[in-house]
Coordinates of C-alpha atoms in Angstrom, one line a residue:
M238 CA 0.0 0.0 0.0
F239 CA 2.9 2.4 0.7
G240 CA 4.0 2.2 -2.9
L241 CA 0.5 2.9 -4.3
N242 CA 0.0 6.0 -2.0
R243 CA 3.4 7.4 -3.0
W244 CA 2.5 7.1 -6.7
W245 CA -0.7 9.1 -6.2
K246 CA 1.1 11.9 -4.3
R247 CA 3.4 12.1 -7.3
V248 CA 0.5 12.4 -9.8
D249 CA -1.2 15.0 -7.6
K250 CA 1.9 17.3 -7.9
V251 CA 1.8 17.1 -11.7
T252 CA -2.0 17.8 -12.0
A253 CA -1.8 20.7 -9.5
R254 CA 0.0 22.8 -12.2
R255 CA -2.9 22.2 -14.6
Q256 CA -5.9 22.9 -12.3
S257 CA -6.9 26.0 -14.3
K258 CA -7.4 23.8 -17.4
V259 CA -8.2 20.4 -16.1
K260 CA -10.7 19.5 -13.4
R261 CA -8.8 17.6 -10.6
R262 CA -9.7 13.9 -10.4
E263 CA -10.0 12.0 -7.2
P264 CA -7.5 9.2 -6.9
I265 CA -8.7 5.7 -7.3
M266 CA -9.2 3.9 -4.0
V267 CA -8.1 0.3 -3.8
E268 CA -9.8 -1.9 -1.3
R269 CA -8.0 -5.1 -0.1
L270 CA -10.0 -8.2 -0.7
E271 CA -10.7 -10.6 2.2
D272 CA -8.7 -13.8 2.2
R273 CA -10.9 -16.8 1.3
V274 CA -10.4 -19.1 4.3
L275 CA -12.1 -22.4 4.5
L276 CA -13.6 -22.6 8.0
Y277 CA -15.3 -25.9 7.9
A278 CA -13.6 -28.9 9.4
T279 CA -13.7 -32.5 8.1
S280 CA -12.9 -35.4 10.4
G281 CA -11.4 -37.7 7.8
N282 CA -14.3 -40.1 8.2
A283 CA -17.1 -40.9 5.7
W284 CA -19.6 -43.6 4.9
P285 CA -18.2 -46.1 2.4
N286 CA -21.5 -46.4 0.6
S287 CA -22.9 -42.9 0.5
Q288 CA -25.3 -43.8 -2.2
L289 CA -27.6 -45.4 0.4
I290 CA -27.3 -44.4 4.1
T291 CA -30.2 -45.8 6.1
I292 CA -31.9 -44.1 9.1
S293 CA -34.0 -45.7 11.8
F294 CA -35.7 -44.6 15.0
M295 CA -34.9 -46.6 18.1
P296 CA -38.0 -47.9 19.9
D297 CA -38.3 -46.9 23.5
G298 CA -36.5 -49.2 25.8
T299 CA -33.5 -49.6 23.5
D300 CA -30.3 -50.0 25.6
L301 CA -28.1 -47.0 25.2
G302 CA -25.3 -48.3 27.4
G303 CA -26.8 -48.3 30.9
V304 CA -29.8 -46.1 30.1
T305 CA -32.8 -46.7 27.9
S306 CA -34.2 -44.6 25.1
N307 CA -37.4 -42.7 25.8
L308 CA -37.4 -40.5 22.8
E309 CA -40.6 -41.7 21.3
A310 CA -42.7 -41.3 24.4
T311 CA -41.2 -37.9 25.2
F312 CA -41.5 -36.5 21.7
N313 CA -45.0 -38.0 21.0
T314 CA -46.2 -36.2 24.2
K315 CA -44.5 -33.0 23.2
F316 CA -45.4 -32.8 19.5
G317 CA -48.7 -34.8 19.5
T318 CA -47.7 -37.3 16.7
A319 CA -44.6 -39.2 15.7
A320 CA -44.9 -37.8 12.2
T321 CA -44.5 -34.2 13.4
W322 CA -41.1 -34.7 15.0
Q323 CA -39.8 -37.4 12.7
N324 CA -40.5 -35.1 9.7
Q325 CA -38.3 -32.4 11.2
I326 CA -35.5 -34.9 11.7
L327 CA -35.8 -36.4 8.1
K328 CA -35.9 -32.9 6.6
A329 CA -32.6 -32.1 8.3
A330 CA -31.1 -35.2 6.7
Q331 CA -32.4 -34.1 3.3
F332 CA -30.8 -30.7 3.5
W333 CA -27.4 -32.5 3.4
A334 CA -28.5 -34.9 0.7
Q335 CA -29.5 -32.0 -1.6
Q336 CA -25.9 -30.8 -1.7
T337 CA -23.9 -33.8 -2.7
N338 CA -24.0 -37.5 -3.7
L339 CA -25.8 -38.7 -0.6
N340 CA -29.0 -40.8 -0.4
F341 CA -31.0 -41.6 2.8
S342 CA -33.7 -44.2 3.3
V343 CA -35.8 -44.9 6.5
V344 CA -35.8 -48.5 7.7
S345 CA -37.2 -50.3 10.7
D346 CA -35.3 -50.7 14.0
N347 CA -35.4 -54.0 15.9
G348 CA -34.4 -52.3 19.2
G349 CA -31.0 -53.9 19.5
A350 CA -28.6 -52.3 22.0
L351 CA -26.6 -49.3 20.9
G352 CA -23.5 -50.6 19.2
S353 CA -24.6 -54.2 19.0
G354 CA -23.6 -56.1 15.9
S355 CA -20.4 -55.8 13.9
N356 CA -21.6 -54.1 10.8
Q357 CA -20.5 -50.5 10.4
Q358 CA -23.0 -50.1 7.6
G359 CA -25.9 -52.1 6.2
D360 CA -26.9 -54.0 9.3
P361 CA -30.2 -55.8 8.6
G362 CA -31.6 -55.1 12.1
F363 CA -31.6 -51.3 12.0
G364 CA -30.4 -48.2 10.2
D365 CA -26.8 -47.0 9.6
I366 CA -27.8 -43.9 11.6
R367 CA -30.0 -44.7 14.5
I368 CA -31.8 -42.0 16.4
G369 CA -32.8 -42.3 20.1
G370 CA -32.6 -40.3 23.3
Y371 CA -32.7 -40.1 27.0
N372 CA -32.3 -37.4 29.7
F373 CA -28.6 -36.6 29.8
G374 CA -28.9 -34.8 33.2
N375 CA -26.8 -31.9 31.9
S376 CA -27.0 -29.0 29.4
T377 CA -25.8 -30.9 26.4
I378 CA -28.5 -30.8 23.7
A379 CA -27.5 -33.8 21.6
Q380 CA -24.6 -36.0 20.8
S381 CA -23.6 -38.1 17.8
F382 CA -21.0 -40.6 16.6
L383 CA -18.8 -40.0 13.6
P384 CA -19.1 -42.4 10.6
P385 CA -16.5 -45.1 9.7
P386 CA -13.7 -45.8 9.8
I387 CA -13.1 -44.3 13.3
N388 CA -16.2 -46.0 14.5
N389 CA -16.0 -49.4 12.7
Y390 CA -19.1 -51.1 14.0
S391 CA -22.8 -50.3 14.3
I392 CA -22.4 -47.3 16.6
A393 CA -21.1 -45.3 13.7
G394 CA -23.3 -42.3 12.9
D395 CA -25.8 -42.8 15.7
I396 CA -27.5 -39.8 17.3
E397 CA -28.8 -39.3 20.8
L398 CA -31.0 -36.4 21.8
N399 CA -31.3 -35.1 25.3
T400 CA -34.9 -35.7 26.2
G401 CA -34.4 -33.5 29.3
T402 CA -34.1 -30.5 26.8
T403 CA -37.3 -28.7 25.7
F404 CA -37.3 -29.1 22.0
N405 CA -39.7 -27.0 19.7
V406 CA -40.3 -26.3 16.1
G407 CA -39.3 -22.9 15.0
T408 CA -38.2 -21.7 18.4
Q409 CA -35.5 -22.6 20.9
Y410 CA -34.4 -25.4 20.9
D411 CA -35.5 -25.9 17.3
L412 CA -35.4 -29.6 16.6
F413 CA -34.6 -29.2 12.9
T414 CA -31.6 -26.9 13.7
V415 CA -30.2 -29.4 16.2
M416 CA -30.6 -32.3 13.8
V417 CA -28.9 -30.5 10.9
H418 CA -25.9 -30.1 13.2
E419 CA -26.0 -33.7 14.4
F420 CA -26.4 -35.2 11.0
G421 CA -23.3 -33.1 9.9
H422 CA -21.3 -35.0 12.5
S423 CA -22.8 -38.3 11.5
L424 CA -21.7 -37.6 8.0
G425 CA -18.1 -36.7 8.9
L426 CA -18.0 -33.0 9.7
N427 CA -16.4 -31.6 12.8
H428 CA -17.3 -28.2 14.4
A429 CA -16.8 -25.2 12.1
S430 CA -15.1 -21.9 13.0
A431 CA -17.7 -19.8 11.2
T432 CA -20.2 -18.6 13.7
A433 CA -23.0 -18.5 11.1
A434 CA -22.4 -22.2 10.1
C435 CA -24.9 -24.9 11.1
M436 CA -21.8 -26.8 12.3
Y437 CA -20.7 -24.1 14.7
A438 CA -20.2 -25.7 18.2
T439 CA -22.8 -23.5 19.9
Y440 CA -26.5 -23.3 19.3
N441 CA -27.0 -19.8 17.9
G442 CA -30.8 -19.8 17.1
V443 CA -33.0 -21.3 14.4
D444 CA -31.4 -22.2 11.1
T445 CA -33.5 -22.5 8.0
A446 CA -30.7 -23.5 5.5
L447 CA -27.2 -24.7 5.3
N448 CA -24.5 -22.0 5.4
A449 CA -22.1 -21.8 2.5
D450 CA -19.4 -23.1 4.8
D451 CA -21.5 -26.2 5.6
I452 CA -22.1 -26.9 1.9
S453 CA -18.4 -26.6 1.1
G454 CA -17.6 -29.0 3.9
I455 CA -20.0 -31.7 2.9
K456 CA -19.0 -31.4 -0.7
A457 CA -15.4 -31.8 0.2
I458 CA -16.2 -35.1 1.9
Y459 CA -18.5 -36.7 -0.6
S460 CA -18.1 -35.1 -4.0
A461 CA -14.7 -33.3 -4.0
G462 CA -16.5 -30.0 -4.3
A463 CA -18.6 -31.0 -7.4
A464 CA -22.3 -30.5 -7.7
R465 CA -24.7 -33.3 -7.0
T466 CA -25.3 -35.7 -9.9
A467 CA -28.7 -37.2 -10.6
D468 CA -29.3 -40.8 -9.6
A469 CA -32.1 -43.3 -9.0
Q470 CA -33.0 -41.7 -5.6
E471 CA -33.3 -38.2 -7.1
A472 CA -37.1 -38.0 -6.5
N473 CA -36.6 -38.5 -2.8
E474 CA -33.9 -35.8 -2.5
T475 CA -36.2 -32.9 -1.6
T476 CA -37.3 -31.6 1.8
A477 CA -40.9 -32.3 0.8
A478 CA -40.1 -36.0 0.3
A479 CA -39.1 -36.3 4.0
K480 CA -42.1 -38.1 5.5

């Protein structure tokens, strides 16, 4: 910047002698562009078969490692019907699927204990990403497990919600917002540095869309930054299809 300023001082001296003939021009101002820093963080883990990742809802009573899931009873009482809260969760998954080569499908869950079985993906008894919950007894809203290979058995990708937290739709704590964040972890993203990102570590209010940082992160994992390509599941990859 010093060299540029010095050059303009020199031009100003020359033009000063011609002010009576030529209208003085204002010097061009040069604004420094911001550095483009990637703030998302990938974990180095990803589903080996991203073309079909299954989701299931754990039935109440599922062993979560010393505690049992009570998500269904808690949320059915809170939201009135299972469809109301499950649609919010599935819509959160679809927001990620719309951005890259991911496909989700809902399957039944046999209630096997969390982490039972040796399959990291494709277990016949339940989904790759299982969703349950219990009262954590603390302020944590939810927790999730990263996908393979770091978790190389059925616990990979599973999500637990704190049923001691008051969840809502459209207000704090917004279920959709929380689940977008947790699905991000289940798909291989760590916490982002960008405060506006859905993957930021702290709940910052209701999100209605993925941030550009989130989108860059998920594409870096599953499509090397490329746009989503059409496939056999394309008709299901809309938020309206989440039922």
